[in-house]
Amino acid sequence: MPTSFQQLVYAATRTIPRGRVATYKLLADHIGCRSCRAVGQALKRNPDAPRVPCHRVIASDGTLGGFQGRCAGAALRRKTYLLAAEGVRFSHGRLADPRRLFRFA
DNA sequence: CACCGATGTCCAA
DNA sequence: TTGGACATCGGTG
């Protein structure tokens, strides 16, 4: 069962609209956590994959970061594909349009 | 209680 | 500009 912190992270992640991406830092800042890693940890566990669009969360530098507990390989490729399907284009493993970054209310 | 983890930022070369 | 090391928060062993 997810902890209070995880529920917070999942709630924030769910807030990300389709076709838009957020960063671990933004999520952490939004929930009031100074540790971006804790956010990634919570997403990594991701008990509800379709419910929590963890693929919409990338690193602050525009990299994909990780996916399904992997920081490279087909997992990242799938993440890029999912984002591309939503209109978010990636170039060479990097976000092509930083304006696609979602800004929390 | 101690170590690891889907990061970020700073310092040095 | 690129690479390496440290800092920070939470989870799990």
PDB file of C-alpha atoms (C1' of nucleotides) in Angstrom:
ATOM      1  CA  MET A   1       0.000   0.000   0.000  1.00  0.00           C
ATOM      2  CA  PRO A   2       1.302   3.410  -0.958  1.00  0.00           C
ATOM      3  CA  THR A   3       2.464   5.779   1.735  1.00  0.00           C
ATOM      4  CA  SER A   4       1.307   9.342   2.220  1.00  0.00           C
ATOM      5  CA  PHE A   5       4.318  10.674   0.386  1.00  0.00           C
ATOM      6  CA  GLN A   6       3.793   8.351  -2.550  1.00  0.00           C
ATOM      7  CA  GLN A   7       0.140   9.280  -2.836  1.00  0.00           C
ATOM      8  CA  LEU A   8       1.230  12.894  -3.001  1.00  0.00           C
ATOM      9  CA  VAL A   9       3.682  12.174  -5.787  1.00  0.00           C
ATOM     10  CA  TYR A  10       1.129  10.128  -7.706  1.00  0.00           C
ATOM     11  CA  ALA A  11      -1.488  12.849  -7.335  1.00  0.00           C
ATOM     12  CA  ALA A  12       0.900  15.453  -8.711  1.00  0.00           C
ATOM     13  CA  THR A  13       1.943  13.164 -11.561  1.00  0.00           C
ATOM     14  CA  ARG A  14      -1.683  12.559 -12.466  1.00  0.00           C
ATOM     15  CA  THR A  15      -2.099  16.327 -12.731  1.00  0.00           C
ATOM     16  CA  ILE A  16       0.205  16.383 -15.729  1.00  0.00           C
ATOM     17  CA  PRO A  17      -2.021  16.761 -18.816  1.00  0.00           C
ATOM     18  CA  ARG A  18      -1.522  14.689 -21.928  1.00  0.00           C
ATOM     19  CA  GLY A  19       1.037  16.051 -24.340  1.00  0.00           C
ATOM     20  CA  ARG A  20       2.978  17.666 -21.564  1.00  0.00           C
ATOM     21  CA  VAL A  21       5.892  16.573 -19.387  1.00  0.00           C
ATOM     22  CA  ALA A  22       7.150  17.514 -15.943  1.00  0.00           C
ATOM     23  CA  THR A  23      10.479  17.103 -14.213  1.00  0.00           C
ATOM     24  CA  TYR A  24      11.355  15.444 -10.934  1.00  0.00           C
ATOM     25  CA  LYS A  25      12.413  18.812  -9.623  1.00  0.00           C
ATOM     26  CA  LEU A  26       9.095  20.416 -10.498  1.00  0.00           C
ATOM     27  CA  LEU A  27       7.219  17.578  -8.861  1.00  0.00           C
ATOM     28  CA  ALA A  28       9.380  17.752  -5.774  1.00  0.00           C
ATOM     29  CA  ASP A  29       8.982  21.508  -5.569  1.00  0.00           C
ATOM     30  CA  HIS A  30       5.252  21.245  -6.085  1.00  0.00           C
ATOM     31  CA  ILE A  31       4.786  18.752  -3.287  1.00  0.00           C
ATOM     32  CA  GLY A  32       7.189  20.672  -1.098  1.00  0.00           C
ATOM     33  CA  CYS A  33       9.964  18.141  -1.135  1.00  0.00           C
ATOM     34  CA  ARG A  34      13.567  19.255  -1.567  1.00  0.00           C
ATOM     35  CA  SER A  35      14.644  15.881  -2.765  1.00  0.00           C
ATOM     36  CA  CYS A  36      13.998  15.107  -6.383  1.00  0.00           C
ATOM     37  CA  ARG A  37      15.264  11.595  -5.833  1.00  0.00           C
ATOM     38  CA  ALA A  38      12.482  10.766  -3.436  1.00  0.00           C
ATOM     39  CA  VAL A  39      10.033  11.630  -6.220  1.00  0.00           C
ATOM     40  CA  GLY A  40      11.789   9.365  -8.673  1.00  0.00           C
ATOM     41  CA  GLN A  41      11.773   6.644  -6.084  1.00  0.00           C
ATOM     42  CA  ALA A  42       8.041   6.913  -5.625  1.00  0.00           C
ATOM     43  CA  LEU A  43       7.473   6.862  -9.395  1.00  0.00           C
ATOM     44  CA  LYS A  44       9.790   3.919  -9.721  1.00  0.00           C
ATOM     45  CA  ARG A  45       7.551   1.899  -7.460  1.00  0.00           C
ATOM     46  CA  ASN A  46       4.528   3.111  -9.437  1.00  0.00           C
ATOM     47  CA  PRO A  47       1.838   0.658  -8.270  1.00  0.00           C
ATOM     48  CA  ASP A  48      -0.599   2.019 -10.853  1.00  0.00           C
ATOM     49  CA  ALA A  49       1.134   2.391 -14.198  1.00  0.00           C
ATOM     50  CA  PRO A  50      -1.848   3.501 -16.324  1.00  0.00           C
ATOM     51  CA  ARG A  51      -3.171   5.562 -13.457  1.00  0.00           C
ATOM     52  CA  VAL A  52       0.067   7.426 -12.914  1.00  0.00           C
ATOM     53  CA  PRO A  53       1.646   8.690 -16.154  1.00  0.00           C
ATOM     54  CA  CYS A  54       5.172   8.208 -14.902  1.00  0.00           C
ATOM     55  CA  HIS A  55       6.357   8.385 -18.498  1.00  0.00           C
ATOM     56  CA  ARG A  56       5.483  12.083 -18.455  1.00  0.00           C
ATOM     57  CA  VAL A  57       8.109  12.716 -15.835  1.00  0.00           C
ATOM     58  CA  ILE A  58      11.603  13.409 -17.098  1.00  0.00           C
ATOM     59  CA  ALA A  59      14.822  14.862 -15.733  1.00  0.00           C
ATOM     60  CA  SER A  60      15.185  18.626 -15.405  1.00  0.00           C
ATOM     61  CA  ASP A  61      17.938  18.723 -18.016  1.00  0.00           C
ATOM     62  CA  GLY A  62      15.600  17.339 -20.664  1.00  0.00           C
ATOM     63  CA  THR A  63      16.789  13.756 -20.512  1.00  0.00           C
ATOM     64  CA  LEU A  64      14.309  10.938 -20.169  1.00  0.00           C
ATOM     65  CA  GLY A  65      15.740  10.007 -16.816  1.00  0.00           C
ATOM     66  CA  GLY A  66      14.453   6.510 -16.252  1.00  0.00           C
ATOM     67  CA  PHE A  67      11.514   4.263 -16.841  1.00  0.00           C
ATOM     68  CA  GLN A  68      10.255   1.048 -15.272  1.00  0.00           C
ATOM     69  CA  GLY A  69      13.241   1.067 -13.006  1.00  0.00           C
ATOM     70  CA  ARG A  70      15.709   1.326 -15.878  1.00  0.00           C
ATOM     71  CA  CYS A  71      17.818   4.286 -16.910  1.00  0.00           C
ATOM     72  CA  ALA A  72      18.563   2.915 -20.372  1.00  0.00           C
ATOM     73  CA  GLY A  73      17.525   0.326 -22.892  1.00  0.00           C
ATOM     74  CA  ALA A  74      14.150  -0.466 -24.453  1.00  0.00           C
ATOM     75  CA  ALA A  75      12.437   0.999 -21.389  1.00  0.00           C
ATOM     76  CA  LEU A  76      13.563   4.521 -22.214  1.00  0.00           C
ATOM     77  CA  ARG A  77      12.782   3.928 -25.842  1.00  0.00           C
ATOM     78  CA  ARG A  78       9.231   3.007 -24.895  1.00  0.00           C
ATOM     79  CA  LYS A  79       8.992   6.089 -22.734  1.00  0.00           C
ATOM     80  CA  THR A  80      10.055   8.252 -25.652  1.00  0.00           C
ATOM     81  CA  TYR A  81       7.507   6.519 -27.838  1.00  0.00           C
ATOM     82  CA  LEU A  82       4.714   7.140 -25.349  1.00  0.00           C
ATOM     83  CA  LEU A  83       5.635  10.817 -25.136  1.00  0.00           C
ATOM     84  CA  ALA A  84       5.917  11.090 -28.912  1.00  0.00           C
ATOM     85  CA  ALA A  85       2.429   9.591 -29.185  1.00  0.00           C
ATOM     86  CA  GLU A  86       1.211  12.443 -26.998  1.00  0.00           C
ATOM     87  CA  GLY A  87       2.844  15.081 -29.160  1.00  0.00           C
ATOM     88  CA  VAL A  88       6.027  15.459 -27.156  1.00  0.00           C
ATOM     89  CA  ARG A  89       8.956  15.094 -29.520  1.00  0.00           C
ATOM     90  CA  PHE A  90      12.327  13.882 -28.394  1.00  0.00           C
ATOM     91  CA  SER A  91      15.552  14.356 -30.225  1.00  0.00           C
ATOM     92  CA  HIS A  92      18.500  12.100 -29.514  1.00  0.00           C
ATOM     93  CA  GLY A  93      17.150  11.150 -26.119  1.00  0.00           C
ATOM     94  CA  ARG A  94      16.615  14.801 -25.255  1.00  0.00           C
ATOM     95  CA  LEU A  95      13.441  16.844 -25.138  1.00  0.00           C
ATOM     96  CA  ALA A  96      13.235  18.762 -28.425  1.00  0.00           C
ATOM     97  CA  ASP A  97      10.789  21.380 -27.143  1.00  0.00           C
ATOM     98  CA  PRO A  98      11.302  22.497 -23.526  1.00  0.00           C
ATOM     99  CA  ARG A  99       8.069  24.474 -23.839  1.00  0.00           C
ATOM    100  CA  ARG A 100       6.302  21.117 -23.513  1.00  0.00           C
ATOM    101  CA  LEU A 101       7.262  21.166 -19.845  1.00  0.00           C
ATOM    102  CA  PHE A 102       4.171  21.341 -17.708  1.00  0.00           C
ATOM    103  CA  ARG A 103       4.048  24.018 -15.053  1.00  0.00           C
ATOM    104  CA  PHE A 104       2.154  23.143 -11.880  1.00  0.00           C
ATOM    105  CA  ALA A 105      -0.564  25.541 -10.812  1.00  0.00           C
TER     106      ALA A 105
ATOM    107  C1'  DC B   1      20.249   1.363  11.701  1.00  0.00           C
ATOM    108  C1'  DA B   2      22.594   1.530   7.087  1.00  0.00           C
ATOM    109  C1'  DC B   3      22.577   1.500   2.060  1.00  0.00           C
ATOM    110  C1'  DC B   4      20.535   2.377  -2.351  1.00  0.00           C
ATOM    111  C1'  DG B   5      17.814   5.016  -5.673  1.00  0.00           C
ATOM    112  C1'  DA B   6      14.048   6.745 -12.450  1.00  0.00           C
ATOM    113  C1'  DT B   7      18.201  13.571  -9.626  1.00  0.00           C
ATOM    114  C1'  DG B   8      20.034  18.110  -9.037  1.00  0.00           C
ATOM    115  C1'  DT B   9      23.538  21.443  -8.380  1.00  0.00           C
ATOM    116  C1'  DC B  10      28.331  22.857  -7.688  1.00  0.00           C
ATOM    117  C1'  DC B  11      33.357  22.591  -8.518  1.00  0.00           C
ATOM    118  C1'  DA B  12      37.323  21.360 -11.223  1.00  0.00           C
ATOM    119  C1'  DA B  13      39.688  20.209 -15.513  1.00  0.00           C
TER     120       DA B  13
ATOM    121  C1'  DT C   1      31.606  22.600 -22.075  1.00  0.00           C
ATOM    122  C1'  DT C   2      32.042  18.037 -20.061  1.00  0.00           C
ATOM    123  C1'  DG C   3      32.951  15.017 -16.203  1.00  0.00           C
ATOM    124  C1'  DG C   4      33.075  13.909 -11.279  1.00  0.00           C
ATOM    125  C1'  DA C   5      31.637  14.422  -6.498  1.00  0.00           C
ATOM    126  C1'  DC C   6      28.562  15.868  -2.940  1.00  0.00           C
ATOM    127  C1'  DA C   7      23.987  16.956  -0.973  1.00  0.00           C
ATOM    128  C1'  DT C   8      19.322  15.678   0.227  1.00  0.00           C
ATOM    129  C1'  DC C   9      14.515  12.635   1.247  1.00  0.00           C
ATOM    130  C1'  DG C  10      12.404   8.584   1.366  1.00  0.00           C
ATOM    131  C1'  DG C  11      12.042   3.503   0.945  1.00  0.00           C
ATOM    132  C1'  DT C  12      13.608  -0.992   1.701  1.00  0.00           C
ATOM    133  C1'  DG C  13      16.805  -4.573   3.581  1.00  0.00           C
TER     134       DG C  13
END
